[in-house]
Structure formats: structure tokens, C-alpha cells
Amino acid sequence: MKIELITGSMTAAGCDALAVGVFEEGEVPARTGEIIGGALEEQITGILRSQTDSGKFGATTVLHVSSGRGASKVILLGLGKPQDFSLDRLRDSAGEAVRAARKIFAKTLGLVIPVLAGQGGPDPRKAGQSIAEGALLGSYRFLDYKTDQAGAGDLKTLFVNIGSLQPEAVQAGLRVGEVIARGVNLTRDLVNHPANVMTPAKMAWQAARIAEKSGLELTVLEKNDLEKLKMNTFLAVAQGSDEPPKLILLKHAGNPADSRLVALIGKGITFDSGGISLKPAEGMQDMRDDMGGAATVLGAMQAIAELKLPVNVLAVVPCTENMPSGHASRPGDVITSMSGKTIEIISTDAEGRLVLADAITYARRLGATHMIDLATLTGAIVVALGRLTSGVMTNNPEWCRQVLDAARSTGEKMWRMPIFDEYKEQIKSDIADMKNTGGRPAGALTAALFLANFAEATPWVHIDIAGTVTAEKEKGCQIKGATGVGVRTLVEVVSSLQ
Ligand code: BES
Ligand code: MN
Ligand code: ZN
């Protein structure tokens, strides 16, 4: 989909359909008439008087109008109450608009939301970014395995008119939004592919493609490299699988003069059967999503590189399956991590923290000054926060605040959870330095405290995305399936460090 900015009148663009933002109070944003013409505006306000629900946030109503010129189909796009309007709502509205357009087989859509015409509206650049994100995220589909390609109804061009007096700023925002949305959609693709396709080797291949296209420096460490580095906790998970593990490293040297190095670390379990601590059959198919953290890091790296953010960023992405077999790790095994700390494996299903332990140690060894890890780590975070909010844990409140500020400004819901030292009791082992499970109470927190042992004094933020990696239904810029959660926040937090 191409996204083009239009200023002035919209009928001239001659689109298949026009999506016109309308408020819940039955009005249209100021200057709508100037853009779509007074006659059409009058028709719309007339309809709004009787169909008051059309203005509800997220509602779309298709009208067939006979104006003789310009678009003959108009989509009323409910924006909610004017006072509740926000960049997040703008993003979601763009998503609803492009899906409504697809349903009526429009190839070209004019999007008319003159939110920048009045006083006190959103920042033009941010508004452009939100619209591009919403349109590209909301129209995303994953059809790779559908032999009947129902792509015929896809939108080719979106003409955007938000009534801005600063078209350059909106234009710049649109371009940034496109880059970020492509990163998010890449992440979604990686997660949506099944585990028989998206193996650790395929993840490494994808990383190579990203590196080549976006100019990142790639290193892939193979099993023998991991052995030399004594990454025994990573290897302990990988040893049950016939798929060879891969440790993917991507480097974006955005500012060589800067001494800071941000490490983005992603859990890349391409399938989590639980290992010898086998999971129940029901729902096991969802464990193809267990590389969501890894996918987020790869999608974010693509966007960070394409935006040429002047910050040094290192991706550390350990990828492996977690499988049961005659050479798998057993409950009760004790292993020595790369850091030298010893771990008693209680459950082979608490594998994410094992692969992350060595990945975090390695990131520090490579000079990380700031770390963020993303992981579908615990079912407990889903119990605590549901499918809406990602859980955030840290050893450094200041770094955490920066990450949470970034999350808030991108609209991704994240919330800090307390990891008081006292919870560490739960992961004490009788025979090793720690054990890999702490029982059911506070399961997300003991998992984080396990990781904290490896972050040591380096500022570190852990984001548990087990509940947010996929969505159950489409809404706004979200579609059913992989969400690409975290990409927007990672790009924003890196951007905030310039
Ligand atoms: N990948 C799972 C966590 C998960 C659960 C992700 C539900 C998405 C949805 C993780 O590896 C796991 O199995 N965690 C265990 C830990 C337990 C054995 C301490 C869990 O949460 O049950
Ligand atoms: Mn598991
Ligand atoms: Zn897992």
C-alpha cells in the first residue's frame, strides 16, 4: 500500500471511497467541508443526526452517495468524543478505515480526518506517524498458507488528508510510521509462521536478509561456538532438539562516538513443547509463538537501521526448540551457566530463562551498557495482566522509566511489576546457586529475579510478553494473531537516546 499526503480538496483525488472521520456528538471535525465539499458534508451531518452510533469510536458505516463527482462510497469513521481524541485513537481509526475499505473492494481510499486544522491538536509529525502505522498495521494479513489468495480486495493507495498547515511535518511522520509498521509486520510474519517453518535456522536466515537490506552487521554463532563460549544454559535447552541452535547477533553502529551500547535480547524458542516436563496437549500449538521476543527484536532492528537512529544497538537473539528426547535435559540436572553461576533445572519447561541467562551474560560481555529483554516467559504474567498489558521488571528504575515513557508514547500498554529481593527465597536451590522455577506464586516475578542474577549491575529491563504476543480479535490497528508487540516501544526508546 502506498500512502500519499493530500492537502486541499479531496474529490480531485478521485478515489474509490472516502473515509470521513465523524465525532460521537454528531459533528464532523472543522474544515471537513472544505476538503470533501459542502454538499457532501451536509449529507453526512444529516445522516449523523439519525444514525448517532456512527460517531462511536471504532464504528464504520458505509454510505452510497450520489454526488455525481468524486467518490461514490463514503465510510463514516467513528472518532468518539472530540475531547477523548488522541494519537492512539488516530492510529486505530486509520486501521479501521483501511479494513472497511477492503470490505467494499476499494483500491484507493481517501482518509479525511482534519484533526490538525484546529488549535491544540496533536503534533503534525506524530499524527502522520500514527496514521501510517494504523493503516499498515490494520491492513496486515497473513495469507502465506492460504492457497486461495483472497488478496483481490487490497487497498493500493491511501490518500491522507488531515487538514495540516505543516504538510512537510506530516509527510515526515508518514515515512517514519511506514518504516516502523514494516518492522512490526515483519515481526508478525515471523511469529505467525508455524514452527516447522520458522526453525532456528530460518530465524538466522531471516536475520541475514534484514541485515543485508538494512545495513546491519550480522554474526550467527553455531553450536560449536556456543560450546566454546560455555553457554551451557542455552545448550541445555537446545540439546533435546534435532534442530541446531543459533545465536543471532545484529549490530547497528549508529553513533561510534557514543560510549553507550543498548542490547536488545529476545527469547527465541521456535517451539516450546516443555521438554521432558512436557506440556499438556491442549493449547500446545500456541507454543509456536514462543519466539515472539526474538521476532520483536529483529523487527525493531530493521526499523532502527532504516531510520538510521544515531545510537549503538546490539541484538542478541538465542534461538532453539525446546523438545523432549533421549538427549534432552532432565529435571534435576545441574548446569553451569556462561557466567559461572550454577542452576538446578527443576522444570525443563522453564526454558526461556535458561536461554536468556547466557544471552544476558553474553550481551554484558560484548559491552552492553543498557539491556532490554523481551520474552514470552511466563503463564503467570497472563494471569496477572491478561492479554492487554505486558509486564515490565527491572533492576534500574531510571532505565525502566525511560522504557515505560517510550511505551506510553507509542500506545503499547506496559506496567511495572515489583521484584523485591525477598521473592528470591523461592528460587533458592539446595544443591546449586539457584533453581529455575519458584513455584506458582508470583511466577512472573521469580522468573525475572532469576534473570536479574545475570544482568547483575547493568541497567536492565525485562518485558514479559506472554499475554500480548498474539491477539484474539481484530480491533483498530490490531489484527487476530501475532501483534508485533514491543517493536514500537523499542524503536521509540532507542530514538529517545539520541
Ligand atoms: N513459553 C512459556 C510461557 C508461556 C505461557 C507463554 C503461556 C505464552 C503463553 C514458558 O516457557 C513456560 O513454559 N513457562 C512456565 C514456567 C513454569 C514451568 C515455572 C509457565 O509459565 O508455566
Ligand atoms: Mn516453557
Ligand atoms: Zn517457553
Short mmCIF file of C-alpha atoms and ligand atoms in Angstrom, two decimals:
data_model
loop_
_atom_site.label_atom_id
_atom_site.label_comp_id
_atom_site.label_asym_id
_atom_site.label_seq_id
_atom_site.Cartn_x
_atom_site.Cartn_y
_atom_site.Cartn_z
CA MET A 1 0.00 0.00 0.00
CA LYS A 2 1.24 3.44 -0.94
CA ILE A 3 0.46 6.33 1.39
CA GLU A 4 0.25 9.82 -0.06
CA LEU A 5 -0.41 13.11 1.61
CA ILE A 6 -3.06 15.37 0.10
CA THR A 7 -3.68 18.96 1.05
CA GLY A 8 -6.74 20.91 -0.03
CA SER A 9 -9.78 19.39 -1.71
CA MET A 10 -10.16 15.60 -1.79
CA THR A 11 -12.70 14.99 -4.53
CA ALA A 12 -10.00 15.73 -7.09
CA ALA A 13 -8.07 12.66 -6.00
CA GLY A 14 -10.84 10.55 -7.46
CA CYS A 15 -10.65 7.65 -5.01
CA ASP A 16 -12.87 4.59 -4.94
CA ALA A 17 -14.01 5.60 -1.48
CA LEU A 18 -13.64 8.34 1.09
CA ALA A 19 -13.35 7.61 4.81
CA VAL A 20 -14.52 10.67 6.71
CA GLY A 21 -13.90 11.00 10.43
CA VAL A 22 -17.00 11.89 12.45
CA PHE A 23 -17.38 12.62 16.14
CA GLU A 24 -19.79 10.98 18.55
CA GLU A 25 -21.57 14.28 19.17
CA GLY A 26 -22.79 14.18 15.58
CA GLU A 27 -20.37 16.72 14.23
CA VAL A 28 -17.54 16.45 11.78
CA PRO A 29 -14.10 17.92 12.50
CA ALA A 30 -13.67 21.55 11.48
CA ARG A 31 -12.74 22.12 7.82
CA THR A 32 -14.14 18.74 6.69
CA GLY A 33 -16.44 20.66 4.34
CA GLU A 34 -13.51 22.46 2.73
CA ILE A 35 -11.94 19.12 1.93
CA ILE A 36 -14.88 16.99 0.79
CA GLY A 37 -17.20 19.79 -0.36
CA GLY A 38 -20.10 21.44 1.39
CA ALA A 39 -22.79 19.28 -0.21
CA LEU A 40 -21.27 16.01 0.96
CA GLU A 41 -20.60 17.43 4.39
CA GLU A 42 -24.27 18.38 4.66
CA GLN A 43 -25.37 14.91 3.62
CA ILE A 44 -23.10 13.40 6.27
CA THR A 45 -24.22 15.66 9.10
CA GLY A 46 -27.81 14.92 8.13
CA ILE A 47 -27.22 11.19 8.38
CA LEU A 48 -25.38 11.62 11.68
CA ARG A 49 -28.47 13.21 13.19
CA SER A 50 -30.43 9.98 12.74
CA GLN A 51 -27.58 7.42 12.95
CA THR A 52 -25.97 8.66 16.13
CA ASP A 53 -23.95 5.45 16.66
CA SER A 54 -21.85 6.17 13.57
CA GLY A 55 -19.68 8.51 15.59
CA LYS A 56 -18.83 5.96 18.28
CA PHE A 57 -15.11 5.29 18.41
CA GLY A 58 -14.23 2.38 16.12
CA ALA A 59 -17.56 2.34 14.25
CA THR A 60 -17.54 2.28 10.45
CA THR A 61 -20.67 2.94 8.39
CA VAL A 62 -20.67 2.66 4.61
CA LEU A 63 -22.82 5.15 2.67
CA HIS A 64 -23.53 5.19 -1.04
CA VAL A 65 -23.74 8.79 -2.07
CA SER A 66 -24.73 10.22 -5.41
CA SER A 67 -22.79 13.42 -5.70
CA GLY A 68 -22.06 12.95 -9.38
CA ARG A 69 -18.34 13.53 -8.98
CA GLY A 70 -15.60 12.12 -6.81
CA ALA A 71 -16.08 9.08 -4.60
CA SER A 72 -19.44 7.38 -4.59
CA LYS A 73 -18.81 5.40 -1.44
CA VAL A 74 -18.26 7.12 1.86
CA ILE A 75 -17.17 5.40 5.04
CA LEU A 76 -18.17 7.24 8.19
CA LEU A 77 -15.32 6.68 10.58
CA GLY A 78 -16.35 6.99 14.22
CA LEU A 79 -13.79 9.00 16.18
CA GLY A 80 -15.58 9.03 19.54
CA LYS A 81 -15.87 12.18 21.63
CA PRO A 82 -13.72 15.13 20.47
CA GLN A 83 -12.24 15.54 23.96
CA ASP A 84 -11.12 11.88 24.02
CA PHE A 85 -9.32 12.09 20.71
CA SER A 86 -5.65 11.06 20.80
CA LEU A 87 -2.82 9.78 18.64
CA ASP A 88 -3.71 6.26 19.73
CA ARG A 89 -7.26 6.76 18.51
CA LEU A 90 -5.98 8.25 15.27
CA ARG A 91 -3.84 5.14 14.73
CA ASP A 92 -6.72 2.79 15.44
CA SER A 93 -9.10 4.83 13.26
CA ALA A 94 -6.73 4.54 10.31
CA GLY A 95 -6.68 0.79 10.90
CA GLU A 96 -10.47 0.56 10.93
CA ALA A 97 -10.67 2.73 7.80
CA VAL A 98 -8.41 0.55 5.66
CA ARG A 99 -10.23 -2.63 6.71
CA ALA A 100 -13.62 -1.08 5.97
CA ALA A 101 -12.27 -0.03 2.56
CA ARG A 102 -11.12 -3.57 1.84
CA LYS A 103 -14.59 -4.90 2.58
CA ILE A 104 -16.06 -2.71 -0.15
CA PHE A 105 -13.24 -3.63 -2.58
CA ALA A 106 -11.84 -0.10 -2.77
CA LYS A 107 -8.41 0.08 -4.40
CA THR A 108 -7.91 3.71 -3.48
CA LEU A 109 -9.11 5.39 -0.32
CA GLY A 110 -9.15 9.00 0.73
CA LEU A 111 -8.84 9.35 4.51
CA VAL A 112 -10.23 12.64 5.76
CA ILE A 113 -9.63 13.41 9.43
CA PRO A 114 -8.77 17.11 9.66
CA VAL A 115 -7.53 16.81 13.23
CA LEU A 116 -4.76 19.28 12.59
CA ALA A 117 -6.98 22.05 11.35
CA GLY A 118 -7.94 23.41 14.75
CA GLN A 119 -5.99 24.63 17.76
CA GLY A 120 -4.43 22.35 20.34
CA GLY A 121 -4.47 19.27 18.12
CA PRO A 122 -1.75 16.63 18.01
CA ASP A 123 1.79 17.22 16.77
CA PRO A 124 1.68 17.02 12.94
CA ARG A 125 4.66 14.71 12.68
CA LYS A 126 3.27 12.33 15.29
CA ALA A 127 -0.14 12.45 13.63
CA GLY A 128 1.37 11.42 10.31
CA GLN A 129 3.26 8.63 12.02
CA SER A 130 0.11 7.34 13.74
CA ILE A 131 -1.86 7.26 10.50
CA ALA A 132 0.81 5.39 8.56
CA GLU A 133 1.22 2.91 11.41
CA GLY A 134 -2.52 2.40 11.75
CA ALA A 135 -3.11 1.92 8.04
CA LEU A 136 -0.27 -0.56 7.54
CA LEU A 137 -0.88 -2.44 10.77
CA GLY A 138 -4.65 -2.55 10.37
CA SER A 139 -4.49 -3.91 6.82
CA TYR A 140 -1.95 -6.63 7.66
CA ARG A 141 -2.93 -10.16 6.75
CA PHE A 142 -1.05 -13.42 6.91
CA LEU A 143 -2.02 -15.45 3.85
CA ASP A 144 1.19 -17.40 3.19
CA TYR A 145 -0.51 -20.73 3.75
CA LYS A 146 -3.84 -19.97 2.06
CA THR A 147 -3.86 -21.50 -1.40
CA ASP A 148 -6.88 -19.36 -2.23
CA GLN A 149 -5.28 -15.92 -2.22
CA ALA A 150 -8.12 -13.58 -1.31
CA GLY A 151 -5.90 -10.55 -1.83
CA ALA A 152 -8.00 -9.05 -4.61
CA GLY A 153 -9.70 -6.55 -2.34
CA ASP A 154 -6.50 -4.97 -1.11
CA LEU A 155 -6.05 -1.24 -0.99
CA LYS A 156 -3.37 0.07 -3.39
CA THR A 157 -3.17 3.71 -2.37
CA LEU A 158 -4.21 5.62 0.71
CA PHE A 159 -4.59 9.38 0.27
CA VAL A 160 -4.32 11.09 3.63
CA ASN A 161 -5.82 14.48 4.37
CA ILE A 162 -5.64 15.64 7.96
CA GLY A 163 -6.01 19.33 7.26
CA SER A 164 -2.49 20.15 8.33
CA LEU A 165 -0.91 23.52 7.74
CA GLN A 166 2.50 21.81 8.06
CA PRO A 167 2.48 19.20 5.29
CA GLU A 168 6.25 18.64 5.50
CA ALA A 169 5.97 17.56 9.11
CA VAL A 170 3.06 15.24 8.39
CA GLN A 171 4.92 13.81 5.41
CA ALA A 172 8.00 13.11 7.54
CA GLY A 173 5.78 11.43 10.11
CA LEU A 174 4.14 9.27 7.47
CA ARG A 175 7.54 8.00 6.34
CA VAL A 176 8.64 7.19 9.91
CA GLY A 177 5.33 5.42 10.55
CA GLU A 178 5.79 3.33 7.41
CA VAL A 179 9.22 2.15 8.50
CA ILE A 180 8.04 1.26 11.99
CA ALA A 181 4.92 -0.51 10.73
CA ARG A 182 7.01 -2.57 8.32
CA GLY A 183 9.14 -3.60 11.29
CA VAL A 184 6.03 -4.58 13.27
CA ASN A 185 4.60 -6.52 10.32
CA LEU A 186 7.90 -8.33 9.84
CA THR A 187 7.70 -9.40 13.49
CA ARG A 188 4.11 -10.52 12.97
CA ASP A 189 5.13 -12.63 9.98
CA LEU A 190 7.93 -14.32 11.92
CA VAL A 191 5.56 -15.17 14.76
CA ASN A 192 2.70 -16.28 12.51
CA HIS A 193 4.80 -18.81 10.61
CA PRO A 194 4.47 -22.27 12.14
CA ALA A 195 7.32 -23.95 13.99
CA ASN A 196 8.05 -26.43 11.19
CA VAL A 197 8.96 -23.46 9.00
CA MET A 198 10.30 -20.88 11.44
CA THR A 199 13.10 -23.02 12.83
CA PRO A 200 16.21 -21.52 14.47
CA ALA A 201 17.99 -21.84 11.10
CA LYS A 202 15.14 -19.98 9.38
CA MET A 203 15.31 -17.25 12.02
CA ALA A 204 19.03 -16.86 11.26
CA TRP A 205 18.25 -16.74 7.54
CA GLN A 206 15.63 -14.03 8.16
CA ALA A 207 18.15 -12.08 10.23
CA ALA A 208 20.62 -12.29 7.34
CA ARG A 209 18.02 -10.86 4.97
CA ILE A 210 17.27 -8.00 7.34
CA ALA A 211 20.98 -7.34 7.82
CA GLU A 212 21.63 -7.23 4.11
CA LYS A 213 18.69 -4.99 3.29
CA SER A 214 19.05 -2.56 6.17
CA GLY A 215 22.81 -2.49 6.56
CA LEU A 216 23.28 -4.26 9.87
CA GLU A 217 26.30 -6.29 10.88
CA LEU A 218 25.33 -9.95 11.33
CA THR A 219 27.02 -12.77 13.23
CA VAL A 220 25.44 -16.17 13.77
CA LEU A 221 27.02 -18.37 16.40
CA GLU A 222 26.66 -22.11 15.79
CA LYS A 223 26.53 -24.90 18.34
CA ASN A 224 30.31 -25.35 18.43
CA ASP A 225 30.77 -21.59 19.03
CA LEU A 226 28.29 -21.78 21.90
CA GLU A 227 30.23 -24.70 23.35
CA LYS A 228 33.48 -22.74 23.18
CA LEU A 229 31.78 -19.82 24.96
CA LYS A 230 30.45 -22.25 27.60
CA MET A 231 26.85 -21.18 27.01
CA ASN A 232 25.68 -24.23 28.88
CA THR A 233 22.25 -23.00 29.92
CA PHE A 234 21.38 -22.20 26.31
CA LEU A 235 22.84 -25.55 25.19
CA ALA A 236 20.96 -27.40 27.94
CA VAL A 237 17.69 -26.30 26.34
CA ALA A 238 18.89 -26.91 22.78
CA GLN A 239 20.26 -30.42 23.37
CA GLY A 240 16.86 -32.12 23.22
CA SER A 241 16.15 -30.93 19.70
CA ASP A 242 17.39 -32.12 16.32
CA GLU A 243 17.26 -28.53 15.05
CA PRO A 244 20.65 -26.90 15.64
CA PRO A 245 20.54 -23.80 17.88
CA LYS A 246 21.55 -20.40 16.53
CA LEU A 247 22.65 -17.32 18.42
CA ILE A 248 21.89 -14.35 16.19
CA LEU A 249 23.79 -11.10 16.71
CA LEU A 250 22.93 -7.92 14.82
CA LYS A 251 24.85 -4.70 15.31
CA HIS A 252 23.70 -1.21 14.45
CA ALA A 253 26.67 1.12 14.96
CA GLY A 254 24.57 4.27 14.82
CA ASN A 255 26.97 6.52 16.71
CA PRO A 256 30.55 5.32 17.14
CA ALA A 257 31.36 8.40 19.24
CA ASP A 258 28.81 7.38 21.86
CA SER A 259 30.01 5.04 24.60
CA ARG A 260 26.55 3.64 25.25
CA LEU A 261 25.53 0.29 23.81
CA VAL A 262 21.90 -0.80 24.07
CA ALA A 263 21.41 -4.57 23.95
CA LEU A 264 18.05 -5.88 22.79
CA ILE A 265 17.68 -9.51 23.80
CA GLY A 266 14.83 -11.71 22.59
CA LYS A 267 13.69 -15.18 23.66
CA GLY A 268 13.69 -17.28 20.51
CA ILE A 269 12.13 -20.64 21.39
CA THR A 270 10.78 -21.61 17.98
CA PHE A 271 8.67 -24.30 19.64
CA ASP A 272 8.19 -24.92 23.34
CA SER A 273 6.92 -28.44 23.98
CA GLY A 274 8.08 -28.13 27.59
CA GLY A 275 10.83 -30.70 27.03
CA ILE A 276 10.83 -33.68 29.42
CA SER A 277 8.50 -31.58 31.62
CA LEU A 278 6.11 -31.95 28.70
CA LYS A 279 3.22 -29.50 28.36
CA PRO A 280 -0.36 -30.74 28.13
CA ALA A 281 -1.53 -31.33 24.53
CA GLU A 282 -4.28 -28.76 24.76
CA GLY A 283 -3.03 -25.41 23.55
CA MET A 284 0.46 -26.68 22.82
CA GLN A 285 0.12 -25.44 19.24
CA ASP A 286 0.31 -21.87 20.59
CA MET A 287 3.89 -22.51 21.67
CA ARG A 288 4.97 -21.70 18.13
CA ASP A 289 4.70 -18.10 19.40
CA ASP A 290 7.47 -18.67 21.92
CA MET A 291 9.95 -16.87 19.67
CA GLY A 292 7.90 -13.67 19.92
CA GLY A 293 10.63 -11.83 21.84
CA ALA A 294 13.20 -12.75 19.21
CA ALA A 295 10.87 -11.68 16.41
CA THR A 296 10.26 -8.33 18.11
CA VAL A 297 13.97 -7.66 18.40
CA LEU A 298 14.51 -8.48 14.70
CA GLY A 299 11.60 -6.27 13.59
CA ALA A 300 12.82 -3.41 15.78
CA MET A 301 16.40 -3.74 14.47
CA GLN A 302 15.16 -3.42 10.90
CA ALA A 303 13.31 -0.20 11.76
CA ILE A 304 16.19 1.19 13.85
CA ALA A 305 18.61 0.61 10.97
CA GLU A 306 16.27 2.05 8.34
CA LEU A 307 15.65 5.14 10.45
CA LYS A 308 19.43 5.43 10.90
CA LEU A 309 18.97 6.24 14.58
CA PRO A 310 22.25 7.66 15.91
CA VAL A 311 22.53 5.15 18.75
CA ASN A 312 24.58 1.96 19.11
CA VAL A 313 22.34 -1.08 19.34
CA LEU A 314 23.19 -4.77 19.61
CA ALA A 315 20.62 -7.52 19.16
CA VAL A 316 21.28 -10.80 20.98
CA VAL A 317 18.79 -13.42 19.88
CA PRO A 318 19.16 -17.00 21.11
CA CYS A 319 17.06 -19.40 19.00
CA THR A 320 16.33 -23.04 19.68
CA GLU A 321 13.50 -25.50 20.11
CA ASN A 322 12.60 -27.00 23.48
CA MET A 323 11.95 -30.68 22.79
CA PRO A 324 11.87 -33.94 24.73
CA SER A 325 14.18 -36.71 23.55
CA GLY A 326 16.82 -39.19 24.69
CA HIS A 327 19.39 -36.42 24.72
CA ALA A 328 17.19 -33.77 26.35
CA SER A 329 17.95 -32.19 29.74
CA ARG A 330 16.27 -33.81 32.72
CA PRO A 331 14.54 -32.25 35.71
CA GLY A 332 17.16 -32.35 38.43
CA ASP A 333 20.12 -31.71 36.13
CA VAL A 334 22.60 -29.10 37.33
CA ILE A 335 24.35 -26.90 34.80
CA THR A 336 26.98 -24.19 34.97
CA SER A 337 25.95 -21.08 33.05
CA MET A 338 28.33 -18.95 30.98
CA SER A 339 28.54 -16.58 33.98
CA GLY A 340 29.81 -19.42 36.18
CA LYS A 341 26.65 -19.49 38.30
CA THR A 342 25.11 -22.94 38.72
CA ILE A 343 21.49 -23.80 38.12
CA GLU A 344 19.38 -26.75 39.16
CA ILE A 345 16.78 -27.46 36.48
CA ILE A 346 13.51 -28.23 38.24
CA SER A 347 11.33 -27.91 35.17
CA THR A 348 12.63 -28.19 31.63
CA ASP A 349 9.56 -26.09 30.73
CA ALA A 350 11.13 -23.04 32.41
CA GLU A 351 13.50 -22.93 29.42
CA GLY A 352 13.16 -19.27 28.46
CA ARG A 353 15.06 -18.04 31.48
CA LEU A 354 17.80 -20.59 30.75
CA VAL A 355 18.43 -19.36 27.21
CA LEU A 356 18.15 -15.74 28.34
CA ALA A 357 20.61 -16.23 31.20
CA ASP A 358 23.51 -16.89 28.82
CA ALA A 359 22.24 -14.32 26.31
CA ILE A 360 22.25 -11.62 29.00
CA THR A 361 25.72 -12.65 30.17
CA TYR A 362 26.96 -12.53 26.59
CA ALA A 363 25.39 -9.09 25.98
CA ARG A 364 27.27 -7.77 29.01
CA ARG A 365 30.46 -9.38 27.83
CA LEU A 366 30.03 -7.61 24.49
CA GLY A 367 29.88 -4.29 26.31
CA ALA A 368 26.16 -3.61 26.75
CA THR A 369 25.58 -0.58 28.95
CA HIS A 370 21.77 -0.86 28.81
CA MET A 371 19.73 -4.02 28.30
CA ILE A 372 16.14 -4.79 27.41
CA ASP A 373 14.95 -8.35 27.06
CA LEU A 374 11.60 -9.38 25.63
CA ALA A 375 10.23 -12.83 26.26
CA THR A 376 7.07 -14.89 26.25
CA LEU A 377 8.36 -16.00 29.60
CA THR A 378 5.54 -16.98 31.94
CA GLY A 379 1.91 -18.03 32.04
CA ALA A 380 1.85 -16.16 35.36
CA ILE A 381 2.07 -12.77 33.63
CA VAL A 382 -1.04 -13.68 31.64
CA VAL A 383 -2.85 -14.41 34.90
CA ALA A 384 -1.67 -11.10 36.36
CA LEU A 385 -2.18 -8.72 33.42
CA GLY A 386 -4.28 -10.63 30.90
CA ARG A 387 -3.92 -10.16 27.16
CA LEU A 388 -3.81 -6.35 27.24
CA THR A 389 -0.67 -5.36 29.09
CA SER A 390 2.93 -6.52 29.04
CA GLY A 391 4.71 -6.91 32.39
CA VAL A 392 7.88 -4.93 32.97
CA MET A 393 10.52 -5.73 35.57
CA THR A 394 13.85 -4.04 36.22
CA ASN A 395 16.97 -3.66 38.31
CA ASN A 396 17.16 0.04 37.47
CA PRO A 397 14.18 2.37 37.99
CA GLU A 398 15.63 5.16 35.83
CA TRP A 399 16.18 2.95 32.79
CA CYS A 400 12.75 1.42 33.40
CA ARG A 401 11.14 4.85 33.41
CA GLN A 402 12.68 5.58 30.01
CA VAL A 403 11.27 2.34 28.62
CA LEU A 404 7.83 2.94 30.15
CA ASP A 405 7.76 6.53 28.84
CA ALA A 406 8.52 5.20 25.37
CA ALA A 407 5.81 2.56 25.70
CA ARG A 408 3.25 5.13 26.76
CA SER A 409 4.01 7.44 23.87
CA THR A 410 3.63 4.60 21.35
CA GLY A 411 0.37 3.36 22.84
CA GLU A 412 1.75 -0.05 23.84
CA LYS A 413 0.41 -0.93 27.27
CA MET A 414 3.14 -1.92 29.74
CA TRP A 415 3.15 -1.98 33.51
CA ARG A 416 5.91 -2.32 36.05
CA MET A 417 5.77 -5.26 38.45
CA PRO A 418 7.69 -5.35 41.77
CA ILE A 419 10.64 -7.71 42.03
CA PHE A 420 11.50 -7.36 45.70
CA ASP A 421 14.60 -9.25 46.83
CA GLU A 422 12.52 -11.30 49.25
CA TYR A 423 10.97 -13.23 46.35
CA LYS A 424 14.45 -14.67 45.69
CA GLU A 425 13.81 -17.14 48.53
CA GLN A 426 11.59 -19.03 46.12
CA ILE A 427 14.37 -19.82 43.66
CA LYS A 428 16.99 -20.96 46.19
CA SER A 429 18.34 -24.42 45.44
CA ASP A 430 19.64 -26.94 47.98
CA ILE A 431 22.49 -28.02 45.76
CA ALA A 432 23.15 -25.20 43.23
CA ASP A 433 23.28 -21.38 43.24
CA MET A 434 19.64 -21.22 42.15
CA LYS A 435 16.87 -23.30 40.65
CA ASN A 436 14.93 -22.46 37.52
CA THR A 437 11.42 -22.39 38.98
CA GLY A 438 9.98 -20.73 42.05
CA GLY A 439 6.56 -22.31 42.27
CA ARG A 440 3.22 -20.82 41.28
CA PRO A 441 3.06 -17.69 43.50
CA ALA A 442 4.49 -14.62 41.77
CA GLY A 443 5.70 -16.79 38.89
CA ALA A 444 6.44 -13.85 36.60
CA LEU A 445 8.48 -12.16 39.31
CA THR A 446 10.61 -15.14 40.27
CA ALA A 447 11.34 -15.66 36.56
CA ALA A 448 12.51 -12.03 36.38
CA LEU A 449 14.58 -12.41 39.54
CA PHE A 450 16.24 -15.44 38.00
CA LEU A 451 17.28 -13.24 35.05
CA ALA A 452 18.36 -10.44 37.38
CA ASN A 453 21.15 -12.74 38.61
CA PHE A 454 22.71 -12.49 35.15
CA ALA A 455 22.03 -8.81 34.49
CA GLU A 456 23.99 -8.05 37.68
CA ALA A 457 24.69 -4.29 37.86
CA THR A 458 24.00 -3.45 34.22
CA PRO A 459 20.76 -1.46 33.82
CA TRP A 460 18.23 -4.00 32.59
CA VAL A 461 14.55 -4.07 31.79
CA HIS A 462 12.67 -7.31 31.26
CA ILE A 463 9.38 -7.28 29.33
CA ASP A 464 7.19 -10.38 29.66
CA ILE A 465 5.03 -10.50 26.53
CA ALA A 466 3.46 -13.96 27.06
CA GLY A 467 -0.01 -12.39 27.16
CA THR A 468 0.44 -9.77 24.45
CA VAL A 469 2.36 -11.59 21.72
CA THR A 470 -0.89 -12.53 19.98
CA ALA A 471 -4.39 -11.06 19.93
CA GLU A 472 -7.69 -12.91 19.89
CA LYS A 473 -9.59 -10.45 17.74
CA GLU A 474 -9.10 -7.55 15.39
CA LYS A 475 -9.57 -4.05 16.68
CA GLY A 476 -8.11 -0.78 15.42
CA CYS A 477 -4.61 -1.41 14.21
CA GLN A 478 -4.54 -4.85 15.78
CA ILE A 479 -5.47 -7.99 13.88
CA LYS A 480 -6.10 -11.53 15.10
CA GLY A 481 -2.83 -13.42 15.54
CA ALA A 482 0.64 -12.01 16.15
CA THR A 483 0.65 -8.41 17.37
CA GLY A 484 4.30 -7.48 16.89
CA VAL A 485 4.17 -6.09 20.43
CA GLY A 486 7.25 -4.26 21.61
CA VAL A 487 8.63 -3.12 18.26
CA ARG A 488 7.18 0.36 18.58
CA THR A 489 8.42 0.73 22.14
CA LEU A 490 11.93 -0.49 21.31
CA VAL A 491 12.25 1.89 18.36
CA GLU A 492 10.94 4.76 20.49
CA VAL A 493 13.22 4.10 23.44
CA VAL A 494 16.27 3.85 21.18
CA SER A 495 15.17 7.01 19.41
CA SER A 496 14.82 8.78 22.76
CA LEU A 497 18.51 8.15 23.49
CA GLN A 498 19.80 10.31 20.60
N1 BES B 1 6.67 -20.21 26.97
C1 BES B 1 6.16 -20.49 28.26
C2 BES B 1 5.32 -19.34 28.83
C3 BES B 1 4.01 -19.06 28.16
C4 BES B 1 2.84 -19.50 28.70
C5 BES B 1 3.95 -18.25 27.04
C6 BES B 1 1.63 -19.18 28.11
C7 BES B 1 2.75 -17.95 26.44
C8 BES B 1 1.60 -18.40 26.98
C9 BES B 1 7.31 -20.74 29.22
O1 BES B 1 8.44 -21.33 28.66
C10 BES B 1 6.82 -21.66 30.27
O2 BES B 1 6.53 -22.78 29.96
N2 BES B 1 6.72 -21.15 31.49
C11 BES B 1 6.25 -21.93 32.59
C12 BES B 1 7.21 -21.72 33.72
C13 BES B 1 6.99 -22.66 34.86
C14 BES B 1 7.38 -24.08 34.46
C15 BES B 1 7.81 -22.21 36.02
C16 BES B 1 4.87 -21.42 32.95
O3 BES B 1 4.64 -20.22 32.90
O4 BES B 1 4.02 -22.27 33.26
MN MN B 2 8.30 -23.44 28.65
ZN ZN B 3 8.70 -21.01 26.67
#
